[in-house]
Amino acid sequence: MKDSKLVEIDCSQLSPKALAELLRGEQLRSAPGETRVELTGLDAGFPPSGLCAGLTEHLTVQIPGSVGDFCFLLGAEAILDVRGEARDCVGHSMVSGQITIQGNAGHGVAAYAKGGFVAVLGQAGNGCAVGLDGADVLVRSRVGDRAGESMRSGTLVLGNGAGEELGAGMLGGVIYVRGEVKSKSSSVRMDRFKEADSLRLSLLMARAGIKASGAEFKVYRAKGGVA
């Protein structure tokens, strides 16, 4: 088992740019074994936008509070554990890595994300996984309207229903929903739940730390698209 080193960074006097420089610094890159970073001192009333944007280091970042807009924008490799909530566009255009949001998230979760995994253990706003292009996204509670809009590939798991126009303009990928869908777009079809779907769904729920059966989920795919 690799050694694990915990580094605490006080963000109370740091701009997002200065924090980014620290996270990319030689001290963290040269630390032996797995490096865990805990960010403290964040303003609870005004969480900073762009936190960990562009981060491509192999780090585990623990954030005890909430984060602002565009957290982990264009990020890769890192694992983020956000103990509070996230505002809009968390994981926007991320390439790889993982984000877990313990609370709720705003609009545009994982928009245009090309890889990695985003788990929201609360609820999420409108446009969840819009333009998703290869990443996997799980929202444990409800989402707003137009979830999965213009999806090209990847997986969207919705654990407590969806709002209006599910999958609007969806071109590929797959959406799993447990609960009521207010309305689905004409560009998607409900499909037969296959053994491969059961396996994929079980793995993603386990990755988010959720112990549940996929038996109650329905599966939606793009008409003529590729799952």
Tab-separated table of C-alpha atoms in Angstrom, residues 36-227:
chain	number	residue	atom	x	y	z
A	36	ARG	CA	-3.996	14.392	-0.271
A	37	VAL	CA	-4.584	18.127	-0.060
A	38	GLU	CA	-7.150	19.728	2.259
A	39	LEU	CA	-8.238	23.255	1.368
A	40	THR	CA	-9.256	25.300	4.404
A	41	GLY	CA	-10.191	28.926	4.964
A	42	LEU	CA	-12.623	29.223	2.040
A	43	ASP	CA	-15.290	31.921	2.351
A	44	ALA	CA	-18.523	30.079	3.116
A	45	GLY	CA	-20.688	33.002	1.961
A	46	PHE	CA	-18.839	33.623	-1.295
A	47	PRO	CA	-17.106	30.432	-2.397
A	48	PRO	CA	-14.502	31.246	-5.067
A	49	SER	CA	-15.223	30.635	-8.740
A	50	GLY	CA	-12.820	28.583	-10.799
A	51	LEU	CA	-11.464	26.580	-7.875
A	52	CYS	CA	-9.090	23.881	-9.177
A	53	ALA	CA	-9.772	24.984	-12.770
A	54	GLY	CA	-7.192	23.526	-15.114
A	55	LEU	CA	-5.753	21.243	-12.441
A	56	THR	CA	-4.092	18.236	-14.087
A	57	GLU	CA	-2.064	16.852	-11.184
A	58	HIS	CA	-2.562	13.422	-9.650
A	59	LEU	CA	-3.866	14.695	-6.293
A	60	THR	CA	-6.769	14.032	-3.971
A	61	VAL	CA	-8.231	17.406	-2.985
A	62	GLN	CA	-10.553	17.582	0.024
A	63	ILE	CA	-12.749	20.700	0.246
A	64	PRO	CA	-14.614	20.917	3.579
A	65	GLY	CA	-17.033	23.610	2.383
A	66	SER	CA	-18.755	24.691	-0.817
A	67	VAL	CA	-17.338	25.750	-4.168
A	68	GLY	CA	-18.340	28.425	-6.666
A	69	ASP	CA	-18.916	28.351	-10.415
A	70	PHE	CA	-16.690	26.358	-12.789
A	71	CYS	CA	-14.958	24.245	-10.160
A	72	PHE	CA	-12.470	21.873	-11.899
A	73	LEU	CA	-13.057	23.478	-15.312
A	74	LEU	CA	-10.925	21.607	-17.885
A	75	GLY	CA	-9.534	19.472	-15.073
A	76	ALA	CA	-7.871	16.078	-15.328
A	77	GLU	CA	-6.327	13.357	-13.162
A	78	ALA	CA	-7.257	14.842	-9.775
A	79	ILE	CA	-9.901	13.532	-7.365
A	80	LEU	CA	-12.027	16.220	-5.675
A	81	ASP	CA	-14.174	15.604	-2.607
A	82	VAL	CA	-16.459	18.593	-1.997
A	83	ARG	CA	-18.162	18.264	1.383
A	84	GLY	CA	-20.577	21.146	0.770
A	85	GLU	CA	-22.401	22.332	-2.332
A	86	ALA	CA	-21.325	23.455	-5.800
A	87	ARG	CA	-22.653	26.343	-7.833
A	88	ASP	CA	-22.979	26.294	-11.611
A	89	CYS	CA	-20.915	24.327	-14.149
A	90	VAL	CA	-18.937	22.102	-11.806
A	91	GLY	CA	-16.730	19.808	-13.898
A	92	HIS	CA	-17.327	21.788	-17.090
A	93	SER	CA	-15.246	20.328	-19.956
A	94	MET	CA	-13.267	18.076	-17.599
A	95	VAL	CA	-11.072	15.475	-19.260
A	96	SER	CA	-10.560	12.868	-16.537
A	97	GLY	CA	-10.494	12.514	-12.765
A	98	GLN	CA	-13.403	12.481	-10.333
A	99	ILE	CA	-15.550	14.953	-8.421
A	100	THR	CA	-17.906	14.050	-5.594
A	101	ILE	CA	-20.315	16.735	-4.375
A	102	GLN	CA	-21.814	15.778	-1.035
A	103	GLY	CA	-24.554	18.430	-1.258
A	104	ASN	CA	-26.484	20.031	-4.117
A	105	ALA	CA	-25.112	21.419	-7.369
A	106	GLY	CA	-26.290	24.228	-9.628
A	107	HIS	CA	-26.916	24.295	-13.355
A	108	GLY	CA	-24.731	22.705	-16.016
A	109	VAL	CA	-23.139	19.879	-14.020
A	110	ALA	CA	-20.366	18.265	-16.115
A	111	ALA	CA	-21.327	20.226	-19.228
A	112	TYR	CA	-19.272	19.082	-22.243
A	113	ALA	CA	-17.172	16.783	-20.055
A	114	LYS	CA	-15.059	14.398	-22.143
A	115	GLY	CA	-14.062	11.954	-19.421
A	116	GLY	CA	-13.945	11.206	-15.732
A	117	PHE	CA	-16.766	10.834	-13.222
A	118	VAL	CA	-18.950	13.394	-11.453
A	119	ALA	CA	-21.214	12.338	-8.568
A	120	VAL	CA	-23.709	14.736	-6.983
A	121	LEU	CA	-25.207	13.205	-3.866
A	122	GLY	CA	-27.843	15.924	-3.561
A	123	GLN	CA	-29.854	17.446	-6.397
A	124	ALA	CA	-28.783	19.374	-9.496
A	125	GLY	CA	-30.219	22.218	-11.570
A	126	ASN	CA	-31.065	22.576	-15.243
A	127	GLY	CA	-28.858	21.383	-18.089
A	128	CYS	CA	-27.178	18.580	-16.182
A	129	ALA	CA	-24.683	16.828	-18.477
A	130	VAL	CA	-25.442	19.115	-21.423
A	131	GLY	CA	-23.156	18.217	-24.316
A	132	LEU	CA	-21.705	15.287	-22.378
A	133	ASP	CA	-19.003	13.751	-24.551
A	134	GLY	CA	-17.629	10.693	-22.773
A	135	ALA	CA	-17.790	11.321	-19.021
A	136	ASP	CA	-20.025	9.523	-16.512
A	137	VAL	CA	-22.368	11.570	-14.297
A	138	LEU	CA	-24.533	10.464	-11.380
A	139	VAL	CA	-27.059	12.615	-9.510
A	140	ARG	CA	-28.610	10.900	-6.530
A	141	SER	CA	-31.607	13.229	-6.129
A	142	ARG	CA	-33.677	15.274	-8.584
A	143	VAL	CA	-32.447	17.277	-11.545
A	144	GLY	CA	-34.007	20.199	-13.389
A	145	ASP	CA	-35.033	20.480	-17.016
A	146	ARG	CA	-33.167	19.380	-20.163
A	147	ALA	CA	-30.854	16.904	-18.495
A	148	GLY	CA	-28.650	15.181	-21.054
A	149	GLU	CA	-29.281	17.842	-23.685
A	150	SER	CA	-27.096	17.313	-26.784
A	151	MET	CA	-25.286	14.359	-25.190
A	152	ARG	CA	-22.867	12.664	-27.592
A	153	SER	CA	-21.483	9.839	-25.443
A	154	GLY	CA	-21.091	8.843	-21.821
A	155	THR	CA	-23.535	7.894	-19.083
A	156	LEU	CA	-26.006	9.939	-17.047
A	157	VAL	CA	-27.582	8.342	-13.969
A	158	LEU	CA	-30.523	10.133	-12.336
A	159	GLY	CA	-31.627	8.618	-9.056
A	160	ASN	CA	-34.843	10.523	-8.386
A	161	GLY	CA	-36.545	11.509	-11.594
A	162	ALA	CA	-36.005	14.268	-14.150
A	163	GLY	CA	-37.653	17.496	-15.243
A	164	GLU	CA	-38.894	18.555	-18.671
A	165	GLU	CA	-37.320	17.662	-22.032
A	166	LEU	CA	-35.013	14.866	-20.923
A	167	GLY	CA	-32.368	14.239	-23.586
A	168	ALA	CA	-33.253	17.163	-25.853
A	169	GLY	CA	-31.118	16.848	-28.979
A	170	MET	CA	-29.357	13.760	-27.630
A	171	LEU	CA	-27.058	12.101	-30.175
A	172	GLY	CA	-25.502	9.245	-28.200
A	173	GLY	CA	-24.698	7.868	-24.785
A	174	VAL	CA	-27.214	6.468	-22.322
A	175	ILE	CA	-29.432	7.883	-19.560
A	176	TYR	CA	-30.683	5.829	-16.609
A	177	VAL	CA	-33.553	7.238	-14.561
A	178	ARG	CA	-35.285	6.005	-11.436
A	179	GLY	CA	-38.553	7.801	-10.770
A	180	GLU	CA	-40.782	10.170	-12.731
A	181	VAL	CA	-39.677	11.880	-15.922
A	182	LYS	CA	-41.881	14.953	-16.480
A	183	SER	CA	-41.289	14.780	-20.217
A	184	LYS	CA	-38.722	13.355	-22.598
A	185	SER	CA	-37.558	14.821	-25.861
A	186	SER	CA	-38.661	13.314	-29.153
A	187	SER	CA	-34.968	12.646	-29.849
A	188	VAL	CA	-34.802	9.868	-27.225
A	189	ARG	CA	-36.501	6.522	-26.811
A	190	MET	CA	-37.064	4.309	-23.811
A	191	ASP	CA	-35.194	1.064	-24.439
A	192	ARG	CA	-35.006	-2.429	-23.041
A	193	PHE	CA	-32.868	-2.720	-19.912
A	194	LYS	CA	-30.079	-5.163	-20.789
A	195	GLU	CA	-27.553	-7.123	-18.754
A	196	ALA	CA	-24.830	-4.719	-19.849
A	197	ASP	CA	-26.932	-1.839	-18.516
A	198	SER	CA	-27.237	-3.539	-15.144
A	199	LEU	CA	-23.479	-3.978	-14.913
A	200	ARG	CA	-22.705	-0.412	-15.984
A	201	LEU	CA	-25.231	1.052	-13.562
A	202	SER	CA	-24.049	-1.084	-10.636
A	203	LEU	CA	-20.433	-0.058	-11.178
A	204	LEU	CA	-21.252	3.645	-11.284
A	205	MET	CA	-23.417	3.524	-8.172
A	206	ALA	CA	-20.707	1.623	-6.326
A	207	ARG	CA	-18.164	4.212	-7.435
A	208	ALA	CA	-20.357	6.916	-5.882
A	209	GLY	CA	-20.619	4.900	-2.665
A	210	ILE	CA	-24.293	4.068	-3.179
A	211	LYS	CA	-25.603	0.644	-2.287
A	212	ALA	CA	-28.729	0.148	-4.359
A	213	SER	CA	-30.193	-2.138	-6.950
A	214	GLY	CA	-30.600	-0.927	-10.516
A	215	ALA	CA	-33.855	-2.824	-10.884
A	216	GLU	CA	-36.064	0.292	-10.681
A	217	PHE	CA	-34.221	2.252	-13.364
A	218	LYS	CA	-35.416	2.866	-16.901
A	219	VAL	CA	-32.997	3.368	-19.760
A	220	TYR	CA	-33.166	6.030	-22.462
A	221	ARG	CA	-31.070	6.174	-25.609
A	222	ALA	CA	-30.879	8.505	-28.582
A	223	LYS	CA	-32.974	7.500	-31.545
A	224	GLY	CA	-30.465	6.074	-33.959
A	225	GLY	CA	-27.586	7.006	-31.642
A	226	VAL	CA	-24.729	4.989	-30.162
A	227	ALA	CA	-24.799	4.066	-26.455
